[in-house]
Coordinates of C-alpha atoms and ligand atoms in Angstrom, one line a residue:
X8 CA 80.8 23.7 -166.5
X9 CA 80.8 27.5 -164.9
X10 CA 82.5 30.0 -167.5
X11 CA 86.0 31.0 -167.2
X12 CA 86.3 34.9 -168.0
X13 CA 89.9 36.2 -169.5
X14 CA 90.4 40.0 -168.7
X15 CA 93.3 41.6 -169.9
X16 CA 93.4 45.4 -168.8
X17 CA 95.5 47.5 -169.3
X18 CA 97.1 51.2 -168.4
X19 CA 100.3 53.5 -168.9
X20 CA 100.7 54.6 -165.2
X21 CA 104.4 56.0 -166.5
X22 CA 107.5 55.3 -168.2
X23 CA 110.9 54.8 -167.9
X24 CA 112.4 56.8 -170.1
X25 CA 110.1 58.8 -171.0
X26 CA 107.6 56.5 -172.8
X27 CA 110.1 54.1 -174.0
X28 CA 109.8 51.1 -171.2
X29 CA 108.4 49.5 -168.0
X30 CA 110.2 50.6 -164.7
X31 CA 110.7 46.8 -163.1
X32 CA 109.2 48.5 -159.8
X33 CA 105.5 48.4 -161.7
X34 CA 105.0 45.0 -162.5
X35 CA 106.6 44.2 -159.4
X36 CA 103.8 46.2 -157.5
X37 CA 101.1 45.0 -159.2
X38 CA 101.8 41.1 -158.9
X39 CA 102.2 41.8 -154.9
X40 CA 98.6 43.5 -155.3
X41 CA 97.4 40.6 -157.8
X42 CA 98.5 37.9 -155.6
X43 CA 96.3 39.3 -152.5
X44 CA 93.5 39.1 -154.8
X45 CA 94.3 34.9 -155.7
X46 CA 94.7 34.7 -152.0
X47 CA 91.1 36.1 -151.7
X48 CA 89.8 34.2 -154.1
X49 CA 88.7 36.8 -156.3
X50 CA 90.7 36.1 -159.4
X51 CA 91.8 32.5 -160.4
X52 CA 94.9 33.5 -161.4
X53 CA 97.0 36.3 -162.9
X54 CA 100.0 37.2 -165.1
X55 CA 101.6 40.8 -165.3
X56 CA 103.7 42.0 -167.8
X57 CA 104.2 45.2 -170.3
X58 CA 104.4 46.5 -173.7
X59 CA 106.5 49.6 -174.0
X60 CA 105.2 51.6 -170.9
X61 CA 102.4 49.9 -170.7
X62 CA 101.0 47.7 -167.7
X63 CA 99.6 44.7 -168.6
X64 CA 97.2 42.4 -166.3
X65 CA 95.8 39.5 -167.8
X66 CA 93.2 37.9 -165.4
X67 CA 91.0 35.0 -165.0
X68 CA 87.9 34.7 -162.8
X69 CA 84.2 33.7 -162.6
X70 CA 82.9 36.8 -162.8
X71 CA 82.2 37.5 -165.9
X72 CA 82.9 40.8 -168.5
X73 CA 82.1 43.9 -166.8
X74 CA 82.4 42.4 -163.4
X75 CA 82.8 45.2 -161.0
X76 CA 85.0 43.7 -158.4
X77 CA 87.3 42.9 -160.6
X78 CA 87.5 46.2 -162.7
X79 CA 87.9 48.0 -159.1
X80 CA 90.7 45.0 -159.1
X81 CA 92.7 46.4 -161.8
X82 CA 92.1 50.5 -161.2
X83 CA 93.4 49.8 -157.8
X84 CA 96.3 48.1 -159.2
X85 CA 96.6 50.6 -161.4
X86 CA 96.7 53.5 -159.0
X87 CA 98.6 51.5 -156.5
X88 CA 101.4 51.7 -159.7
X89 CA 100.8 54.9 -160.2
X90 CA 101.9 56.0 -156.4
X91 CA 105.2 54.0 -157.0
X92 CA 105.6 55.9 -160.5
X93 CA 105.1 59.3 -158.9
X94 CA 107.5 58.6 -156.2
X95 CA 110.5 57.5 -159.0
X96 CA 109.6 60.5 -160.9
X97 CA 108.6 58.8 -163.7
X98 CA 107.4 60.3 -166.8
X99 CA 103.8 60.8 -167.3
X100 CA 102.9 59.4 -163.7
X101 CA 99.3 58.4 -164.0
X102 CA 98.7 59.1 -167.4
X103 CA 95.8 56.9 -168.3
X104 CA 94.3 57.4 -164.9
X105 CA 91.9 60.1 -166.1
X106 CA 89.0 59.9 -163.7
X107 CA 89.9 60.5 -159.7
X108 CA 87.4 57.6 -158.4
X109 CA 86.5 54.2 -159.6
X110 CA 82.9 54.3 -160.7
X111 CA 81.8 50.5 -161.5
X112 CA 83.8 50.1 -164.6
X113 CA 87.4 51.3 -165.8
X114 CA 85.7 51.3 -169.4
X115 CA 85.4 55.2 -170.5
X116 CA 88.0 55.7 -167.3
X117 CA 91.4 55.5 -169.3
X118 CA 92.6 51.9 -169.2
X119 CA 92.0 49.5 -172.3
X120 CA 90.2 46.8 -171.9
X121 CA 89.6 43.5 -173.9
X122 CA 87.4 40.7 -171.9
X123 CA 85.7 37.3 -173.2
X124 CA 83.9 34.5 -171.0
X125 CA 83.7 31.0 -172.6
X126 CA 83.4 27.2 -171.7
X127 CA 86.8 26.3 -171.1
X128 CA 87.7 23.2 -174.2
X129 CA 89.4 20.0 -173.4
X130 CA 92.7 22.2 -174.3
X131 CA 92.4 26.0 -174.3
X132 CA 95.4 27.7 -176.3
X133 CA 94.9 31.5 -176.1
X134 CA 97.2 34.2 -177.4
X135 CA 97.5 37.1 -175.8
X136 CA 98.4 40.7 -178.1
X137 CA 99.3 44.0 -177.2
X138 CA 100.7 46.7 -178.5
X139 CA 102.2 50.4 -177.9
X140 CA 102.5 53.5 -179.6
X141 CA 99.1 52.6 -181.9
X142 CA 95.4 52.9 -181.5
X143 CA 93.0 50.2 -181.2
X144 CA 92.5 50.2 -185.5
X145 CA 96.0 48.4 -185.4
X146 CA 93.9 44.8 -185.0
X147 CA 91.3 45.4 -187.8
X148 CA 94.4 44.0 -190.5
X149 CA 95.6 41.2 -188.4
X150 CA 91.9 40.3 -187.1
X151 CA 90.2 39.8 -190.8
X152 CA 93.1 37.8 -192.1
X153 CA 93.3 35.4 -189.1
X154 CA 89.4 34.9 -188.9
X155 CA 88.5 35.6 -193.0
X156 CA 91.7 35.4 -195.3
X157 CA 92.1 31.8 -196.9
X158 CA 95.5 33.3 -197.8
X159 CA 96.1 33.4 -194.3
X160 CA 94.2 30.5 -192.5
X161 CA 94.2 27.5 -194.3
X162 CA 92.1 26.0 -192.0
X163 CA 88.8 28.3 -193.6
X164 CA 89.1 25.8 -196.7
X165 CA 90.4 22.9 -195.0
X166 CA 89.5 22.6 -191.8
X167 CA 85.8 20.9 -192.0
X168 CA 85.0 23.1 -188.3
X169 CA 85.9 26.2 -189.8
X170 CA 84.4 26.1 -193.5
X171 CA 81.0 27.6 -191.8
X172 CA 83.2 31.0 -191.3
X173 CA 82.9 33.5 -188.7
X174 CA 80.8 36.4 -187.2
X175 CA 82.6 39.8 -186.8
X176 CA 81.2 42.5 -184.7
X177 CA 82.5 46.1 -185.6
X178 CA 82.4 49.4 -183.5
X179 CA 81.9 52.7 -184.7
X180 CA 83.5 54.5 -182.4
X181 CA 82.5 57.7 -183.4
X182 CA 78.4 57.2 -183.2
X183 CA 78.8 54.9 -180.6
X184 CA 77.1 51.6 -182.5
X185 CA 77.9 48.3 -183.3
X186 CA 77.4 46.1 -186.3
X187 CA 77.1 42.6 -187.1
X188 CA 79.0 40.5 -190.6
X189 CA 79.3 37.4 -191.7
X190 CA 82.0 36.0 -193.4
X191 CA 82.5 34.7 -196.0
X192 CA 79.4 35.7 -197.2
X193 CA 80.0 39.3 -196.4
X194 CA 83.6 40.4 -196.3
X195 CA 83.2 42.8 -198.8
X196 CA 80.9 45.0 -196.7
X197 CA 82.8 44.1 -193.6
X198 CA 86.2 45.6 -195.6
X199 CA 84.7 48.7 -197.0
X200 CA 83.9 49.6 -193.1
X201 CA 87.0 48.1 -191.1
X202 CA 89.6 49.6 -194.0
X203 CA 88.6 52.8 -191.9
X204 CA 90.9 52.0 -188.9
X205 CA 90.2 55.0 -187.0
X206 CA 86.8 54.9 -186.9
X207 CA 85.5 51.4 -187.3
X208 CA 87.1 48.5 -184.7
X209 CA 86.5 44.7 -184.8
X210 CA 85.1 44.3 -181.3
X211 CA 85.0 40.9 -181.0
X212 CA 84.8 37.9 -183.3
X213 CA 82.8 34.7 -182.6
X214 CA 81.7 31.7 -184.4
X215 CA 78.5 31.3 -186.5
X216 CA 77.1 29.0 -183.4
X217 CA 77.8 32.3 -181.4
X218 CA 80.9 30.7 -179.4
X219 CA 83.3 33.5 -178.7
X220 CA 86.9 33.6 -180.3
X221 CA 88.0 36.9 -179.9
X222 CA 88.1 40.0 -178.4
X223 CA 90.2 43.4 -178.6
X224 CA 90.1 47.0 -176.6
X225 CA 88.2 49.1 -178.4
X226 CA 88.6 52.7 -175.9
X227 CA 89.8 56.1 -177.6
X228 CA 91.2 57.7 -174.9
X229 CA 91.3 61.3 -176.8
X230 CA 87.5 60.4 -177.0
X231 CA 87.5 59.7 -173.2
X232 CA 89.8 62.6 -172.2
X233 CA 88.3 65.5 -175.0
X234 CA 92.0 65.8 -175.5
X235 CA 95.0 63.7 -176.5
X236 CA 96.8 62.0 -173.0
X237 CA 98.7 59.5 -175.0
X238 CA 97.9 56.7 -177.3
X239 CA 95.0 53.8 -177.0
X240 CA 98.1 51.3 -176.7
X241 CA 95.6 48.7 -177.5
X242 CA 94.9 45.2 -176.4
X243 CA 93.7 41.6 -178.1
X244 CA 93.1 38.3 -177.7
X245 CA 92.4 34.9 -179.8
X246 CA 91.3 31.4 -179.1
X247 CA 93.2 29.2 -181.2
X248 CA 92.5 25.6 -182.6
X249 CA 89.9 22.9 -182.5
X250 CA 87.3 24.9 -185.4
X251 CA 89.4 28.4 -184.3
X252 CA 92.2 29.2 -186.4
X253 CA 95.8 27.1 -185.4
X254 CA 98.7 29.4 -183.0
X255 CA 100.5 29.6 -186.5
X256 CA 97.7 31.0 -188.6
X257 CA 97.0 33.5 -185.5
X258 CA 100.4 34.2 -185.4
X259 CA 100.9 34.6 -188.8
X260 CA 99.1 38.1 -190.2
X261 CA 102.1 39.9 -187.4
X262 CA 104.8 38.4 -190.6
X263 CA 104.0 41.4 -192.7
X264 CA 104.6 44.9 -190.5
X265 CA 101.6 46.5 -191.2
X266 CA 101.7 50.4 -191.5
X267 CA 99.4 51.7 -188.5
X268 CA 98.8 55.3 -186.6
X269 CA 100.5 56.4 -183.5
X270 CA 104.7 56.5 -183.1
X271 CA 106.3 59.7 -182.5
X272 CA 103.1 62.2 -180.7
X273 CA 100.3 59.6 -181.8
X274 CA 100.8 61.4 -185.4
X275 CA 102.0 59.1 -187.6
X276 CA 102.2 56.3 -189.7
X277 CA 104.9 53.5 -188.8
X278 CA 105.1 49.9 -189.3
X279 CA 103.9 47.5 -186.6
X280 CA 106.6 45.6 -185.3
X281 CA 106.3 41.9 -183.6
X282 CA 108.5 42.2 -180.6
X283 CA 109.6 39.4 -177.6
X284 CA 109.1 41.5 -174.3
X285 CA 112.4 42.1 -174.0
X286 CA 112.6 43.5 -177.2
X287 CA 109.1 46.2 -176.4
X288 CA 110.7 49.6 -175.9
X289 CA 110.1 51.1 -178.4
X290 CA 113.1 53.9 -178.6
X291 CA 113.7 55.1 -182.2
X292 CA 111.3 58.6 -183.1
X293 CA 109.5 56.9 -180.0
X294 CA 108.9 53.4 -182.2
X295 CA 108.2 52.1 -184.2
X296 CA 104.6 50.8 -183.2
X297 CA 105.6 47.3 -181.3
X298 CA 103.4 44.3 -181.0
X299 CA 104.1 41.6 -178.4
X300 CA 102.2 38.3 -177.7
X301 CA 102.1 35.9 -174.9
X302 CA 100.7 32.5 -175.2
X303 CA 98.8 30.4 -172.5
X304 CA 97.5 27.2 -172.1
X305 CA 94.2 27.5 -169.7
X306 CA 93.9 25.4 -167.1
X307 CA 90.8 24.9 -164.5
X308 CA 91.4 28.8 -165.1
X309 CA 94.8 28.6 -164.6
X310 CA 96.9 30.7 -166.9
X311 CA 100.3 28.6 -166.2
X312 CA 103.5 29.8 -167.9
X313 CA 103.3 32.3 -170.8
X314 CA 105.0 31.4 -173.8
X315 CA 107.1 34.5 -175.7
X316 CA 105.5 34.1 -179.1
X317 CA 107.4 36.7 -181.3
X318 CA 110.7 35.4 -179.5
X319 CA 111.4 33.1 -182.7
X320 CA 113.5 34.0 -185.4
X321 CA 110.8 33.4 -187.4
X322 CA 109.8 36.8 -187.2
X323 CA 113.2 38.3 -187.8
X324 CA 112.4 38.8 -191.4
X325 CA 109.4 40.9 -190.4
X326 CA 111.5 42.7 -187.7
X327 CA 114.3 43.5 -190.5
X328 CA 111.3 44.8 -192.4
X329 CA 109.9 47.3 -190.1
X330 CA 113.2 48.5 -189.8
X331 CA 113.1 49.1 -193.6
X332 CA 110.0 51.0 -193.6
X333 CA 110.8 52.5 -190.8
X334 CA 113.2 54.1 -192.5
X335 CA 111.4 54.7 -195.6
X336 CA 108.5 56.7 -193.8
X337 CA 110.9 58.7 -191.8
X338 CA 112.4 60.2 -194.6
X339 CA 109.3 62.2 -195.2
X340 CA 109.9 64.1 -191.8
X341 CA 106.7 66.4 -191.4
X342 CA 104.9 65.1 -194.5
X343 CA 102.0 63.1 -195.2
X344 CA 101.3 60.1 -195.4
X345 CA 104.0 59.8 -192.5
X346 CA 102.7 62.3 -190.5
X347 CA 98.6 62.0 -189.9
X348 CA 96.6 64.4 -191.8
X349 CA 95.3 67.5 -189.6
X350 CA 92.1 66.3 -188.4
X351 CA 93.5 63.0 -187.1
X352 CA 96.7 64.8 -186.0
X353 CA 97.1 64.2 -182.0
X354 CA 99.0 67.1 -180.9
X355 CA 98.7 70.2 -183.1
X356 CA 99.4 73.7 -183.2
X357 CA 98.1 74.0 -186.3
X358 CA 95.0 76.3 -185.0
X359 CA 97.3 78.8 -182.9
X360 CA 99.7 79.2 -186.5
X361 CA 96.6 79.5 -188.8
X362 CA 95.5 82.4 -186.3
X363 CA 98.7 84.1 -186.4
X364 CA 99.3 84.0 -190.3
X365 CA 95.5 84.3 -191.6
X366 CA 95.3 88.0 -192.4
X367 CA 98.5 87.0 -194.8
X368 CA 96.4 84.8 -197.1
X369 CA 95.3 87.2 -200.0
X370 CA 92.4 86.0 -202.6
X371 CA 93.0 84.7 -206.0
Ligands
F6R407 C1 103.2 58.5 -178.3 C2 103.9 59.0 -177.1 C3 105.1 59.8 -177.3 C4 104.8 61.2 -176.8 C5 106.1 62.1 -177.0 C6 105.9 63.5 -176.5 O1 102.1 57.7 -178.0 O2 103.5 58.7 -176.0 O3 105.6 59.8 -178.6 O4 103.7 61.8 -177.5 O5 107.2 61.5 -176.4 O6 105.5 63.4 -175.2 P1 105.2 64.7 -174.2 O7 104.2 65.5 -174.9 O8 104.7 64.1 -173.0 O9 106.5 65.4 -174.1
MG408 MG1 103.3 56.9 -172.0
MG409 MG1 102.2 53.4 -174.4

């Protein structure tokens, strides 16, 4: 059977109020251009929707990751958004649109992007996470415990499928390199890298047979732009059940608000909070981080209805929590470990007061 290939993509074209939420008039826009693609057959089928200011396009086609057509597909979508944003006037219009012209890939152009192609199963449950004011590090926690954690997924002792364990590929994003490890056998090398969120990123995880289970964006736009134009706002997808892990145990790592980087300037630490959709606008000190996730059931390629998976009150404990540490890390204002330490610090004007105050400093 021909592969079905899941893109989601993803940019902040601009926000409404300033990078709290999604203007309506974006997703609107980009499901009138989606649909002309259906029609032409390009993609199978599409669904748009947003985390924070982000615009979210989750695709299916044949074509493939790193299919051109449809990367041209989303940056026109994306730019299309962009000329509605500019003409509301709203904030950061464009933002992640850092190259003029599409060049063959929107990878190392600003938007995220996390793509997989696979043998559809019998039943294909996929869940579908993004997140906003964090970098792509955020899905290094949640990632290990769904795929090596017996704590978390029972199913790695239990389930006969998944006893075998699973295959993690991780990305140094700061030589450029991936690497390869095998769990369970060894997830105490894979730990001492990916306990570095800002460096090292699980890419993708697949079975021991090699069949694909995951993927996440892995693009630093700071890295892409030489500055900071906003945060990575990253991107992630599972396959669930049958020898993957179950919804629940996918589901289940997002229970405990894990502190990541980003919130207020991309500079500090906050709890990541499991959000519905409706519940994504992130407001307070610009946050905390949010997390949402939408659940499909594939069809012929067919995404069907999304399912709200954080809408459950399930996850009001976790919500409450957040909330608490929220809190907590606030009450350190300027200081570390709420605020990043200087080298990972997104905005700073660190250099300019060092400059000004240096001939104070006197020897000891
Ligand atoms: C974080 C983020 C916001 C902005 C902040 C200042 O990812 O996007 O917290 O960094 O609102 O924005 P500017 O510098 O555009 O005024
Ligand atoms: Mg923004
Ligand atoms: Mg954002």
């Amino acid at each position: 059977m021909e592969k079905v290939t899941l893109s989601v993509i993803k940019a902040d074209v601009g926000g409404h109020v300033g990078h709290s939420a999604m203007h309506p008039k974006l997703p609107a826009r980009a499901r009138k251009e989606l649909e002309e693609s259906k029609k032409g057959g390009k993609i199978l089928d599409y669904c748009v929707t947003h985390c924070g200011d982000d615009l979210e396009l989750i695709m299916t086609h044949r074509g493939g990751v790193d299919d051109e057509e449809i990367h041209k597909i989303a940056w026109d979508v994306f730019m299309a958004c962009t000329g509605e944003a500019k003409a509301l006037k709203l904030y950061g219009a464009g933002q992640d649109m850092l190259k003029d012209s599409f060049s063959g890939n929107v990878k190392g152009m600003g938007p995220g992007v996390a793509e997989l192609a696979f043998t559809e199963r019998k039943s294909e449950p996929v869940l579908v996470f993004m997140a906003d004011k964090t970098a792509p590090g955020a899905w290094n926690l949640p990632l290990y415990k769904i795929f090596a954690d017996p704590f978390n997924t029972i199913g790695l002792i239990i389930d006969p499928a998944m006893h075998d364990g699973f295959t993690f590929e991780v990305l140094d994003a700061k030589e450029g390199k991936t690497i390869e490890f095998n769990t369970p056998e060894e997830m105490y090398d894979l730990l001492a890298y990916i306990g570095s969120t800002g460096r090292y990123l699980i890419k993708t995880v697949k079975t021991k047979k090699g069949e694909p289970c995951a993927a996440s964006s892995t693009q630093k736009l700071s890295q892409i732009a030489g500055k900071y134009v906003g945060k990575d706002d990253p991107v992630c997808f599972v396959r669930c059940q049958s020898g993957m892990p179950a919804v629940g145990e996918v589901l289940e790592p997002f229970s405990f608000p894990h502190l990541v980087t980003g919130w207020m300037r991309g500079s500090h630490n906050g709890p990541l909070m499991p959000v519905s959709v409706k519940q994504a606008t992130p407001s307070r000190f610009d946050g905390p981080p949010r997390v949402t996730c939408l659940g499909f059931q594939l069809n012929e390629g067919m995404l069907g209805d999304p399912r709200d998976m954080f809408d459950d009150p399930s996850f009001d404990q976790a919500r409450s929590m957040a909330n608490k540490q929220a809190y907590y890390m606030r009450m350190h204002g300027p200081f570390e470990p709420h605020r990043l330490p200087p080298e990972d610090l997104e905005y700073t004007a660190l250099p300019q007061i060092q400059e000004r105050v240096k001939h104070r400093f006197k020897p000891v």
